[in-house]
Amino acid sequence: MSYFIDVILPIPIQKTFTYSITEDEANFLQKGMRVAVSFGKTKMYTGLVFNIHQTAPTLYEAKEIHQILDEAPLVNEKQLKHWQWISSYYMCSLGDVFRASLPSAFLLESETVITINELEVDQSILLDDEFLIYEALQHQSQLTIHQVAAILGKKKVMPIVNGLLQKSAISVQEEIYEQYKPKLIKYVRLHANYATDASLETLLESLSRAKKQREAVLSFFHLSANKKPIKAKDIESQANVSSTILKSLVDKNIFEFYHIQIDRISFNGATNDLKQLNQFQEIALKEIKEAFTTKDVTLLHGITSSGKTEVYTKLIQDVLDAGKQVLFLLPEIALTTQIITRLQVYFGNQISVFHSKYSMNERVEVWKNVLENKSKAGIILGARSALFLPFSNLGLIVVDEEHETSYKQFEPSPRYNARDAAIVLAKLHDAKILLGSATPSLESYFNATQNKYGLVALNRRHGNVQLPKIELIDVKEKQRKKEMKGHFSDRMLFLIQEALDAKEQVILFQNRRGYSPVVECKTCGVSPECPNCDVTLTYHKFKHELRCHYCNYQRAMPNSCGACGSNTLDTKGFGTEQIEMELKVLFPDFKIGRMDLDTTRGKHGYQKIIGAFETKEIDVLVGTQMLSKGLDFENVSLVGILNADTMLNFPDFRAHERAYQMMVQVSGRAGRSKKQGNVAIQTYNPNHQILQQVSTTNYAEMYKEQLQERWQYKYPPYYRLIKITLKHRDYNKVDKGIDWLARALQQSFGEFVLGPTAPAVSRIRNQYIKNLVIKIPPKQSLANTKNQITKIRNTFEAVSDFRPIRFIIDVDAY
C-alpha cells in the first residue's frame, strides 16, 4: 500500500506538492509537521505536511522525502485554516503565507557543500580561482559556498564551482543546517564523590595550596546556602577567579558542569492589582461585555487619553482567569515598549512579545511557548506578524489603534490587513475581538453603525482633563507680515518658549525625515535624482549626503550642479533633521531629540528615545508619524504640527481621512495628565474643512462628509478595491502588458476598471510601475470576481512576452 503527503513549500507557487512516504512514516507524521524535501534539481526545502493520503499524483512521479524534522506538529489545524483563508482572500499562495508566518529559523534551507574528489586531477588545467579552491580543499575536508565566496572575495562563485565540477576535481552535495540554537546557561554542582561531610573536609585540606581553587570551592558553599542552582558565572565573580580555575576543578572531579536551557527574554514584574476604573471607564467596560454577548467584534471609540488601556486590562484579566490566551496587536514597535511597561506591572511574566526587532532565536522561543500554551505566553504583545503564532486557546484579541495603516502589509506577499485577518482568526477560535481607536477607520465605524459590530463610546478624558486647545496658524499671512523665523511662526515660537519656561515638554511633528527633500540649482533649476528611482534625492546634513528613501541609494552632497556646473545649490522643503538643527539654534539651553527611521534603527532604538523623553532628559522631541501612535507622556503640554498641508494634498482617496486621524492622534499627546494642553497647526489653508474639523475634534462631521464622498465616487466602504501592479525593467514591456491587461479586464468588469495609470513615483529600483484598480460593487460576488481575475492572470502569464513581468495583486489596497 503506498502512502503520500501533500506538502506546502515556502515558494510563491499556488499548489501543494505530493511526496511519497513509507507506512511507518505515515503512522508517525501528522498535519503541521515539517519535513525536508528536495525540490527542483538540487535544492532542499522545509515543507509543511498539509495532508496525508493514499492517492498518487497523476502528472508526476512522487519523490521520497529526505527526513522528518519534528516530533510533534509545529503548526496546528486552526492555523492552517487561517492560512487558507488569507491565501484565498488576498489571492496569494499558501507558500507565501507559510514563509511569512514561521520564524526564519524554522525554514531550514540547504547549504551547498563542496568536497574534493579522490582521483588525482591535472592541476595545470585549473584556472587561478579554481586552483585556490582546490588548494583550500587539500587542507579542509569540505567547504560551503559562503566559505568559497570568502576565499575568493567574490559574490558570484557558482561559475567557478561548475568549472571544477566539469573537470571532476570536486563533488557537490546539499546539507541541511539548523539555525536555531537554544540558550544554555552553565551551572556548577559538586561531584558525587563529595556527598559526605568527611569527604568535604579532606577536599578543603587537599586544596590548601591551590589558593584560587579553594576560594572557588568556598564561594560555591556560600552560594549553595540559598538552595538554588548555582551559575558558573556567579562563582567566577564572587571568588574573583577565571573560567580556567573552574575547568581545572572539573578536571579534578571536584565540580561538574551541567546546562539549563532558558528563554532569551522574560518579563518579571511584581504583579500589582489592576487600577480602579473611573465611572466612564466602568460604563464602557459594562457596555463592551454586553456587546460581546451578541456580537463577536466590538469597536471602542475612546477619545485620546480616555484610558482605553485600563479598560483592556480588565478584559484581559477576565480572559486569563478563564485560562485562555490573549493577543494584543499594536501598529508600531515604538508603542510596544511603552505598553509592555504598563502591562508588566499587572501581569508580570505572563507577557511575551513578538515583532521583527527581536532576533530569530527570541521569536522561536515565543513560538514554542505559545504552541505549548505555557503560562508565560498568556498575553502576546506584538505587531502584525504576531497574528501567525500557533494559538490553540485564544479568548480575546485587542487591536489597538485599529485605524493605523501599519496593519496593512504592502510588500512582500501576503498583502494582508492584520485587523481584518484578526477578525477571521477570532472567529475560528470562537474568541472575541475588540477594536480600539480615538479616530476609527471609516470602514470599522461604518460596520458599527450598520450593526455588524458592537459600538461603545468613551468620550471623557481620564481625570476629566480637557481636550487640548487647537489653534490654526496661517503661514501665508505670517510670511506676508515677515513674522516667520526659519520654519517657525512667531506664535509657534512663543508657545514653545512658554511651555519650556514652565518646565514642560514639547512634541513637534513633521512627517518627513532627512534635512530637506529637494536640492535644487538656483541657476538652471535641476535637482539631483536617484539613478534607480523616479524621485529627487533627500539631503541628510548629518552625513552630508544625498539619499533615496525608496532604494537607499546614497552619494555625497555635490559642491556644484551636475548639469550647469554652477555652485548655487539650494535646499527646498524641510524634514525632521532641519527642524532639529533650527531648534538647537533657537533654544540653545534646552535638549532637543529626534525620533524617525534614522534614529531608531537598532533593536533598542525606540526604547532609548522614549525612555529619555519620559525621564525628561529631552525637552523638545521632533518626529515623524511614529509619534502619533498612542504614546503617553504626562509632561507634554504643547504639540506643534509644522506643515499640515503635505498630508492633505496627497493623491489618495483616503488622504483627508488619514490627515484627520494623524493630526488628532498627534494632538492627543498634549496635556494628558493635569492641565489642558495646546496644539498649534501651521498651514497655508486654515479654512480647509479637515483642519476645521481637527480644530473642533469633530469626528462625526468628518465621518459624515467623507462617507458622502465615498458613496458619490464609489469607494470603500461601499465598493471593494483590488489593485493590480505590473513591474519590469523595460518600460515598453510594462506598457504593452498593462494595455493588454486593461482591455481584458474591461471586457469582464467594464466601467469598474480604473487606469492604467503610473503612480506618483513610477520607477523604483530600476523597475517601471503601472497600476490598474478594479472596483467591486456591493452586490457583486467577491469570489467570482477573484476567479475571473485569476483566469485573466493565467492567460496573461501564458503570453511569452509578458512572462518576465512581475504581476502583483493587492486586495483591499488601502
PDB file of C-alpha atoms in Angstrom, residues 19 32 60 89 110 124 126 133 198 214 272 288 335 345 360 424 434-435 485 494 516 541 553 661 693 727 779 809:
ATOM      1  CA  TYR A  19       5.779  13.238  -1.908  1.00  0.00           C
ATOM      2  CA  GLY A  32       1.569  20.596  10.634  1.00  0.00           C
ATOM      3  CA  TYR A  60       4.436  13.402 -11.995  1.00  0.00           C
ATOM      4  CA  TYR A  89      -8.908  36.210   0.289  1.00  0.00           C
ATOM      5  CA  SER A 110      20.157  23.645   2.337  1.00  0.00           C
ATOM      6  CA  SER A 124      47.769  22.606 -14.831  1.00  0.00           C
ATOM      7  CA  LEU A 126      42.833  24.633 -13.428  1.00  0.00           C
ATOM      8  CA  ILE A 133      39.637  26.474  -4.096  1.00  0.00           C
ATOM      9  CA  ALA A 198      34.041  13.969  55.914  1.00  0.00           C
ATOM     10  CA  ARG A 214      39.992  26.794  47.363  1.00  0.00           C
ATOM     11  CA  ASN A 272       0.007  44.555  41.255  1.00  0.00           C
ATOM     12  CA  ILE A 288     -18.358  46.095  25.893  1.00  0.00           C
ATOM     13  CA  LEU A 335       4.381  51.531  21.031  1.00  0.00           C
ATOM     14  CA  VAL A 345       3.038  45.961  36.319  1.00  0.00           C
ATOM     15  CA  MET A 360      15.301  34.997  15.212  1.00  0.00           C
ATOM     16  CA  VAL A 424     -11.277  35.926  10.980  1.00  0.00           C
ATOM     17  CA  LEU A 434     -12.057  44.487  20.494  1.00  0.00           C
ATOM     18  CA  LEU A 435     -11.009  47.245  18.095  1.00  0.00           C
ATOM     19  CA  LYS A 485      11.786  82.621  11.677  1.00  0.00           C
ATOM     20  CA  PHE A 494       6.067  81.938  21.688  1.00  0.00           C
ATOM     21  CA  SER A 516      15.343  68.627   3.012  1.00  0.00           C
ATOM     22  CA  LYS A 541      23.037  67.040   6.579  1.00  0.00           C
ATOM     23  CA  TYR A 553      20.942  54.724  -2.856  1.00  0.00           C
ATOM     24  CA  GLN A 661      -6.555  60.780  12.038  1.00  0.00           C
ATOM     25  CA  GLN A 693     -12.849  69.532  11.893  1.00  0.00           C
ATOM     26  CA  LYS A 727       6.702  45.868 -12.644  1.00  0.00           C
ATOM     27  CA  LYS A 779     -23.919  43.258  -4.782  1.00  0.00           C
ATOM     28  CA  ILE A 809      -2.391  41.617  -6.797  1.00  0.00           C
TER      29      ILE A 809
END
